[in-house]
Short mmCIF file of C-alpha atoms in Angstrom, two decimals:
data_model
loop_
_atom_site.label_atom_id
_atom_site.label_comp_id
_atom_site.label_asym_id
_atom_site.label_seq_id
_atom_site.Cartn_x
_atom_site.Cartn_y
_atom_site.Cartn_z
CA UNK C 1 62.98 147.23 62.17
CA UNK C 2 59.80 149.17 63.52
CA UNK C 3 59.81 149.43 67.08
CA UNK C 4 56.46 147.14 66.46
CA UNK C 5 57.94 144.21 65.12
CA UNK C 6 61.21 144.08 67.57
CA UNK C 7 58.44 144.23 70.38
CA UNK C 8 56.15 141.18 67.98
CA UNK C 9 59.78 139.44 67.95
CA UNK C 10 60.50 139.88 71.88
CA UNK C 11 57.17 138.27 73.08
CA UNK C 12 58.17 135.38 70.75
CA UNK C 13 61.70 134.84 72.04
CA UNK C 14 62.18 136.85 74.92
CA UNK C 15 65.53 137.06 74.70
CA UNK C 16 67.72 139.98 73.54
CA UNK C 17 71.31 141.00 73.20
CA UNK C 18 73.29 141.69 76.35
CA UNK C 19 75.22 144.52 74.13
CA UNK C 20 72.78 146.77 72.03
CA UNK C 21 68.74 145.20 73.25
CA UNK C 22 68.20 143.61 70.25
CA UNK C 23 66.04 140.44 69.73
CA UNK C 24 67.99 137.37 69.32
CA UNK C 25 68.09 133.52 69.39
CA UNK C 26 71.81 133.59 69.42
CA UNK C 27 73.60 132.40 72.95
CA UNK C 28 76.95 132.56 73.72
CA UNK C 29 77.99 128.50 72.97
CA UNK C 30 79.62 128.85 76.47
CA UNK C 31 77.26 129.25 79.06
CA UNK C 32 74.34 130.02 76.99
CA UNK C 33 73.06 132.11 79.32
CA UNK C 34 74.05 135.39 77.51
CA UNK C 35 72.20 136.34 74.31
CA UNK C 36 73.81 138.47 71.68
CA UNK C 37 72.46 139.82 67.78
CA UNK C 38 76.39 138.83 66.40
CA UNK C 39 79.60 138.60 66.60
CA UNK C 40 80.58 142.05 66.85
CA UNK C 41 78.18 142.67 69.72
CA UNK C 42 79.72 139.03 71.38
CA UNK C 43 83.44 140.55 71.26
CA UNK C 44 82.57 143.88 72.83
CA UNK C 45 81.44 142.88 75.64
CA UNK C 46 83.71 139.42 76.47
CA UNK C 47 86.21 141.90 78.91
CA UNK C 48 82.95 141.97 81.04
CA UNK C 49 81.25 138.27 80.03
CA UNK C 50 84.50 135.95 80.52
CA UNK C 51 85.02 135.73 84.15
CA UNK C 52 81.16 134.42 84.99
CA UNK C 53 80.94 132.48 81.83
CA UNK C 54 84.32 130.70 82.41
CA UNK C 55 82.82 130.19 86.11
CA UNK C 56 79.57 128.98 84.73
CA UNK C 57 80.91 126.24 82.18
CA UNK C 58 82.52 124.72 85.18
CA UNK C 59 80.03 124.89 87.37
CA UNK C 60 77.64 122.96 85.28
CA UNK C 61 80.59 120.26 85.09
CA UNK C 62 81.46 119.90 88.66
CA UNK C 63 77.70 119.86 88.58
CA UNK C 64 77.78 116.65 86.63
CA UNK C 65 80.98 115.62 88.61
CA UNK C 66 78.60 116.15 91.61
CA UNK C 67 75.35 113.76 90.24
CA UNK C 68 77.08 111.30 89.21
CA UNK C 69 79.84 110.27 92.51
CA UNK C 70 76.05 111.02 94.26
CA UNK C 71 74.42 108.20 92.67
CA UNK C 72 77.56 105.89 92.56
CA UNK C 73 77.96 106.68 96.40
CA UNK C 74 74.19 105.90 96.99
CA UNK C 75 74.09 102.41 95.33
CA UNK C 76 77.94 101.68 97.12
CA UNK C 77 75.37 101.50 100.09
CA UNK C 78 72.74 100.59 99.67
CA UNK C 79 75.20 97.28 98.28
CA UNK C 80 77.02 97.26 101.46
CA UNK C 81 74.62 98.27 103.86
CA UNK C 82 75.44 97.13 107.37
CA UNK C 83 72.95 98.85 109.67
CA UNK C 84 70.27 96.32 111.50
CA UNK C 85 67.18 98.87 111.40
CA UNK C 86 63.96 98.00 113.54
CA UNK C 87 62.01 101.11 113.08
CA UNK C 88 62.20 104.11 111.49
CA UNK C 89 60.02 107.51 112.70
CA UNK C 90 59.66 110.12 109.88
CA UNK C 91 58.21 113.28 112.09
CA UNK C 92 58.24 116.81 109.29
CA UNK C 93 61.05 118.23 111.24
CA UNK C 94 63.27 114.63 113.06
CA UNK C 95 63.96 111.62 111.06
CA UNK C 96 64.06 108.98 114.11
CA UNK C 97 65.92 105.30 113.61
CA UNK C 98 65.72 103.03 116.18
CA UNK C 99 68.70 100.80 115.11
CA UNK C 100 69.18 96.91 116.26
CA UNK C 101 72.55 95.08 116.87
CA UNK C 102 73.88 94.14 113.91
CA UNK C 103 76.34 91.47 115.80
CA UNK C 104 73.68 88.27 114.84
CA UNK C 105 74.73 89.10 110.94
CA UNK C 106 77.45 86.19 110.23
CA UNK C 107 77.81 87.82 106.65
CA UNK C 108 78.01 91.36 108.19
CA UNK C 109 76.30 93.10 105.31
CA UNK C 110 72.27 93.20 105.01
CA UNK C 111 69.52 93.66 103.16
CA UNK C 112 68.62 97.95 103.25
CA UNK C 113 65.24 98.19 104.56
CA UNK C 114 62.71 99.41 101.67
CA UNK C 115 59.95 98.55 103.23
CA UNK C 116 60.45 100.79 106.17
CA UNK C 117 61.30 104.43 103.38
CA UNK C 118 59.67 103.16 100.09
CA UNK C 119 56.75 106.53 100.41
CA UNK C 120 59.90 109.03 101.55
CA UNK C 121 62.71 109.70 99.15
CA UNK C 122 64.23 111.64 101.45
CA UNK C 123 63.89 109.02 104.70
CA UNK C 124 65.65 106.63 102.49
CA UNK C 125 68.12 109.11 101.66
CA UNK C 126 68.69 109.49 105.46
CA UNK C 127 69.07 106.39 106.22
CA UNK C 128 71.57 105.24 103.76
CA UNK C 129 73.35 108.11 104.44
CA UNK C 130 73.76 107.89 108.52
CA UNK C 131 76.99 107.26 109.80
CA UNK C 132 78.69 107.66 106.49
CA UNK C 133 80.68 111.79 106.47
CA UNK C 134 83.60 110.29 105.67
CA UNK C 135 82.92 107.62 104.05
CA UNK C 136 82.26 109.10 100.18
CA UNK C 137 85.55 110.42 100.30
CA UNK C 138 87.41 107.25 101.32
CA UNK C 139 85.46 104.42 99.36
CA UNK C 140 84.79 106.53 96.02
CA UNK C 141 88.34 109.37 96.43
CA UNK C 142 89.39 107.17 93.12
CA UNK C 143 85.53 108.03 90.79
CA UNK C 144 85.75 111.77 92.36
CA UNK C 145 89.72 112.47 90.95
CA UNK C 146 89.15 110.41 87.76
CA UNK C 147 86.06 112.51 87.16
CA UNK C 148 88.05 115.61 88.19
CA UNK C 149 90.95 115.12 86.29
CA UNK C 150 92.78 117.70 84.35
CA UNK C 151 90.01 120.18 85.50
CA UNK C 152 91.90 124.09 87.04
CA UNK C 153 90.78 123.24 90.02
CA UNK C 154 91.77 122.96 94.08
CA UNK C 155 90.54 119.94 95.81
CA UNK C 156 90.02 119.54 99.45
CA UNK C 157 88.55 117.52 102.04
CA UNK C 158 86.93 119.59 104.10
CA UNK C 159 85.23 119.63 107.84
CA UNK C 160 82.62 122.30 108.71
CA UNK C 161 80.59 122.66 112.21
CA UNK C 162 77.08 123.13 111.92
CA UNK C 163 76.37 123.89 115.45
CA UNK C 164 78.03 121.57 117.73
CA UNK C 165 77.90 118.90 114.20
CA UNK C 166 81.13 118.56 112.33
CA UNK C 167 80.33 117.46 108.55
CA UNK C 168 82.76 116.89 105.52
CA UNK C 169 81.90 117.21 102.39
CA UNK C 170 84.84 117.85 99.25
CA UNK C 171 86.22 121.89 98.86
CA UNK C 172 86.15 122.64 95.43
CA UNK C 173 87.87 125.79 94.02
CA UNK C 174 89.99 128.05 91.91
CA UNK C 175 94.51 127.87 92.56
CA UNK C 176 95.03 130.90 94.61
CA UNK C 177 96.81 133.33 91.77
CA UNK C 178 95.05 131.87 89.50
CA UNK C 179 92.80 135.29 86.98
CA UNK C 180 90.01 133.81 87.84
CA UNK C 181 86.79 134.42 90.16
CA UNK C 182 88.49 132.43 92.79
CA UNK C 183 85.17 131.66 92.83
CA UNK C 184 84.29 127.69 95.35
CA UNK C 185 81.69 125.00 95.67
CA UNK C 186 80.61 122.10 97.75
CA UNK C 187 80.24 119.06 96.91
CA UNK C 188 78.52 117.03 100.14
CA UNK C 189 77.54 113.09 99.68
CA UNK C 190 76.45 112.23 103.08
CA UNK C 191 74.04 115.33 103.84
CA UNK C 192 70.96 113.09 103.09
CA UNK C 193 71.49 112.78 106.77
CA UNK C 194 70.30 116.30 107.37
CA UNK C 195 68.02 117.11 104.82
CA UNK C 196 70.55 118.16 101.98
CA UNK C 197 69.18 116.30 99.76
CA UNK C 198 71.60 118.03 97.00
CA UNK C 199 74.57 117.30 96.36
CA UNK C 200 76.14 120.00 94.83
CA UNK C 201 76.02 123.48 95.82
CA UNK C 202 78.07 127.07 95.57
CA UNK C 203 79.73 127.50 98.52
CA UNK C 204 78.46 131.03 99.30
CA UNK C 205 74.93 129.01 99.52
CA UNK C 206 76.40 126.57 101.64
CA UNK C 207 77.68 128.55 103.95
CA UNK C 208 75.13 130.99 104.09
CA UNK C 209 72.58 127.65 105.00
CA UNK C 210 74.08 125.54 106.85
CA UNK C 211 77.77 126.44 107.96
CA UNK C 212 78.97 128.05 111.17
CA UNK C 213 82.60 127.90 111.04
CA UNK C 214 85.07 125.68 108.97
CA UNK C 215 87.02 123.71 111.13
CA UNK C 216 89.76 121.62 109.47
CA UNK C 217 91.04 121.37 105.34
CA UNK C 218 92.89 117.93 104.60
CA UNK C 219 94.11 117.12 100.86
CA UNK C 220 91.97 115.35 99.01
CA UNK C 221 92.65 110.82 99.80
CA UNK C 222 93.03 111.81 103.33
CA UNK C 223 90.00 110.16 103.84
CA UNK C 224 90.76 107.04 101.96
CA UNK C 225 94.89 107.25 103.50
CA UNK C 226 93.35 107.24 107.61
CA UNK C 227 90.50 104.80 106.20
CA UNK C 228 93.54 101.70 105.11
CA UNK C 229 94.82 102.63 108.27
CA UNK C 230 91.91 102.34 110.74
CA UNK C 231 90.94 99.01 108.31
CA UNK C 232 93.85 96.88 110.93
CA UNK C 233 92.35 98.47 113.20
CA UNK C 234 90.84 94.77 115.59
CA UNK C 235 87.02 94.00 116.10
CA UNK C 236 84.38 96.18 114.52
CA UNK C 237 87.03 98.31 112.50
CA UNK C 238 88.42 95.59 110.57
CA UNK C 239 84.76 95.34 110.14
CA UNK C 240 83.13 98.52 109.02
CA UNK C 241 86.58 99.87 107.05
CA UNK C 242 88.13 96.67 105.73
CA UNK C 243 85.09 94.60 104.51
CA UNK C 244 84.00 97.46 103.15
CA UNK C 245 87.36 98.74 101.41
CA UNK C 246 87.70 95.49 99.75
CA UNK C 247 83.81 96.24 98.20
CA UNK C 248 85.58 99.81 97.32
CA UNK C 249 88.94 98.34 96.02
CA UNK C 250 86.60 95.77 93.92
CA UNK C 251 84.31 99.01 92.39
CA UNK C 252 88.36 101.12 91.56
CA UNK C 253 88.54 97.75 89.36
CA UNK C 254 85.08 98.29 87.15
CA UNK C 255 86.35 101.75 87.06
CA UNK C 256 89.24 100.49 85.21
CA UNK C 257 87.39 98.16 83.36
CA UNK C 258 84.70 100.22 82.42
CA UNK C 259 87.26 102.97 81.40
CA UNK C 260 89.15 100.43 79.16
CA UNK C 261 86.30 98.94 77.45
CA UNK C 262 84.36 102.96 76.95
CA UNK C 263 86.46 105.92 77.23
CA UNK C 264 88.19 108.49 80.09
CA UNK C 265 85.52 109.11 83.22
CA UNK C 266 86.08 112.79 82.52
CA UNK C 267 84.45 112.58 78.85
CA UNK C 268 82.00 112.72 80.60
CA UNK C 269 82.20 116.47 81.90
CA UNK C 270 81.92 117.57 78.36
CA UNK C 271 79.06 115.26 76.68
CA UNK C 272 75.76 115.65 75.40
CA UNK C 273 72.66 115.77 77.64
CA UNK C 274 71.34 112.20 75.89
CA UNK C 275 75.33 111.19 75.62
CA UNK C 276 75.79 112.08 78.95
CA UNK C 277 72.98 110.32 80.37
CA UNK C 278 73.52 106.69 78.41
CA UNK C 279 77.04 106.46 79.30
CA UNK C 280 76.25 107.74 83.20
CA UNK C 281 73.71 104.45 83.94
CA UNK C 282 76.02 102.39 81.69
CA UNK C 283 78.64 103.64 84.35
CA UNK C 284 77.05 103.04 87.39
CA UNK C 285 75.52 99.63 86.25
CA UNK C 286 78.42 98.18 86.16
CA UNK C 287 80.07 99.50 89.71
CA UNK C 288 76.73 98.56 90.52
CA UNK C 289 77.28 95.07 89.65
CA UNK C 290 80.59 94.75 90.03
CA UNK C 291 79.75 95.01 93.64
CA UNK C 292 76.94 93.33 93.93
CA UNK C 293 78.81 90.74 92.36
CA UNK C 294 81.00 90.77 95.45
CA UNK C 295 79.29 90.75 98.54
CA UNK C 296 76.77 88.21 97.11
CA UNK C 297 79.74 85.14 96.37
CA UNK C 298 82.03 86.34 98.94
CA UNK C 299 81.86 84.33 101.94
CA UNK C 300 82.58 86.70 104.97
CA UNK C 301 81.49 85.00 108.26
CA UNK C 302 85.34 84.26 109.18
CA UNK C 303 85.98 87.55 109.26
CA UNK C 304 82.89 88.92 111.24
CA UNK C 305 83.59 85.63 114.09
CA UNK C 306 87.42 86.93 114.11
CA UNK C 307 85.98 90.36 114.78
CA UNK C 308 83.98 88.76 117.73
CA UNK C 309 86.19 87.81 119.94
CA UNK C 310 88.37 91.25 120.21
CA UNK C 311 87.82 92.87 122.95
CA UNK C 312 85.69 96.22 122.53
CA UNK C 313 86.91 98.63 124.84
CA UNK C 314 90.65 98.22 123.19
CA UNK C 315 88.83 98.20 119.89
CA UNK C 316 87.37 101.38 120.60
CA UNK C 317 90.49 103.21 122.50
CA UNK C 318 92.81 101.94 119.73
CA UNK C 319 90.33 103.08 117.12
CA UNK C 320 89.72 106.30 119.24
CA UNK C 321 93.21 107.04 119.22
CA UNK C 322 94.06 106.40 116.13
CA UNK C 323 91.74 108.39 114.41
CA UNK C 324 92.17 112.05 115.76
CA UNK C 325 95.58 111.26 115.49
CA UNK C 326 95.46 110.80 111.46
CA UNK C 327 93.15 113.25 111.05
CA UNK C 328 94.92 115.75 113.53
CA UNK C 329 97.88 115.27 111.82
CA UNK C 330 96.66 116.01 108.10
CA UNK C 331 94.94 118.54 109.49
CA UNK C 332 96.37 121.81 107.49
CA UNK C 333 94.39 124.24 109.78
CA UNK C 334 96.28 122.20 112.54
CA UNK C 335 99.72 122.33 110.80
CA UNK C 336 99.67 125.64 109.71
CA UNK C 337 97.83 127.28 112.46
CA UNK C 338 100.25 130.28 112.58
CA UNK C 339 99.68 130.54 108.73
CA UNK C 340 97.88 134.08 108.46
CA UNK C 341 95.79 132.67 105.00
CA UNK C 342 94.30 129.87 107.70
CA UNK C 343 94.37 131.81 110.75
CA UNK C 344 91.62 133.41 108.37
CA UNK C 345 89.74 130.52 107.54
CA UNK C 346 88.45 129.83 110.86
CA UNK C 347 89.31 128.44 114.12
CA UNK C 348 89.78 124.67 115.16
CA UNK C 349 87.24 123.04 116.23
CA UNK C 350 86.56 121.18 119.82
CA UNK C 351 84.76 118.26 119.69
CA UNK C 352 83.44 117.13 123.29
CA UNK C 353 82.02 113.50 122.27
CA UNK C 354 79.92 112.84 124.90
CA UNK C 355 77.93 115.95 124.34
CA UNK C 356 74.59 114.78 123.96
CA UNK C 357 70.98 117.12 122.12
CA UNK C 358 67.95 115.58 122.95
CA UNK C 359 65.37 115.22 120.29
CA UNK C 360 63.97 117.87 120.18
CA UNK C 361 66.31 120.39 120.82
CA UNK C 362 68.49 119.39 118.05
CA UNK C 363 65.46 119.40 115.88
CA UNK C 364 64.82 122.68 116.63
CA UNK C 365 67.91 124.01 115.46
CA UNK C 366 67.68 121.73 112.52
CA UNK C 367 64.33 122.87 111.93
CA UNK C 368 65.05 126.20 112.26
CA UNK C 369 67.78 126.02 109.28
CA UNK C 370 64.84 124.45 107.04
CA UNK C 371 66.83 120.95 107.48
CA UNK C 372 65.36 117.74 108.46
CA UNK C 373 67.77 115.98 110.59
CA UNK C 374 68.55 112.47 111.40
CA UNK C 375 68.24 111.75 115.17
CA UNK C 376 69.93 107.57 115.58
CA UNK C 377 67.92 106.48 118.91
CA UNK C 378 69.91 102.91 119.96
CA UNK C 379 68.97 103.25 123.32
CA UNK C 380 65.56 103.97 123.51
CA UNK C 381 66.28 106.70 125.67
CA UNK C 382 65.06 110.23 125.56
CA UNK C 383 68.75 111.46 124.43
CA UNK C 384 71.16 109.97 121.90
CA UNK C 385 74.10 110.86 121.36
CA UNK C 386 74.76 112.01 117.85
CA UNK C 387 77.58 109.61 117.26
CA UNK C 388 76.28 108.76 113.59
CA UNK C 389 79.94 111.48 113.09
CA UNK C 390 82.46 108.52 113.01
CA UNK C 391 85.94 110.09 111.86
CA UNK C 392 87.39 113.43 111.61
CA UNK C 393 87.70 116.23 113.46
CA UNK C 394 86.55 114.62 116.75
#
């Protein structure tokens, strides 16, 4: 082939063989990012390419898992919304939510205030994920685990310190000792409250953009186990964890039913794009319907009235003590503080629940990191507690 013909082909398709430079349209069937002129060149390049190829394939599967769980959680949160939002100020650097008294609603759950966020997806994500840092992992644990079933990854729930605000995410990493790259990813389904709209990141990207230090590591399923214990505490915790936990149980029943009638969730990862979208829509629709039906057809008033008669101060003290105890016992960093590996992960973080930031300070801090933060102003004052972190790392 003449140089001019090769140049014409290159201009047409823009791709050349990774090994020899010959213009080609043949992609690696695994990652679809590398091009080869034929089998010989692909075989020759495989020792150098195989690790990144497998990483890319795994990353694509994990991204699908994150997409499904994120959409499922946002819908679940909208169906089980329990806030009373009086006003929203959607500024460039800060989303300020003015919340009211939720105790006036005898059915506990409220309609999501679509009219207040109709013009901004960013604001809607912020409102939906306010106060929810652990919720996706506690209430949607079954969905996460089923979607990840069979993948050669280690899974942990981790907490990180973002300035003085702890974050809860799910970390995914190759098992220790395996001859793989050790690449790590983060699924953060509640990041909308900090302007982090995307749920899936590489750990490297996430750490650079948002993280000061790692403060806790829990086995997957820890939040779910802790929530089941916190649901036993009198007062509002019976509602926050108990009633929403009952809705989550209906979601889990719907998952089992959908799998029985269709296919195992783990198959989602390998579907062609069109079928993936079709099956995702079917699954999410089934989960949405199950939770909405439960909320619509259940009388929650007796449970709410019982919760209202409890002693709030006593319940709060019980919650703070129990929450700290359960998470401290589960924190692998605390349990293995003398272990060399856990020491390398970072120091244990101590959080002062009385710490306050002015709205201006919080906005400035978050803006410097390119974030659109959420601030909850429940007192009407110039400063507010960062009280949307309700469990974990406290």
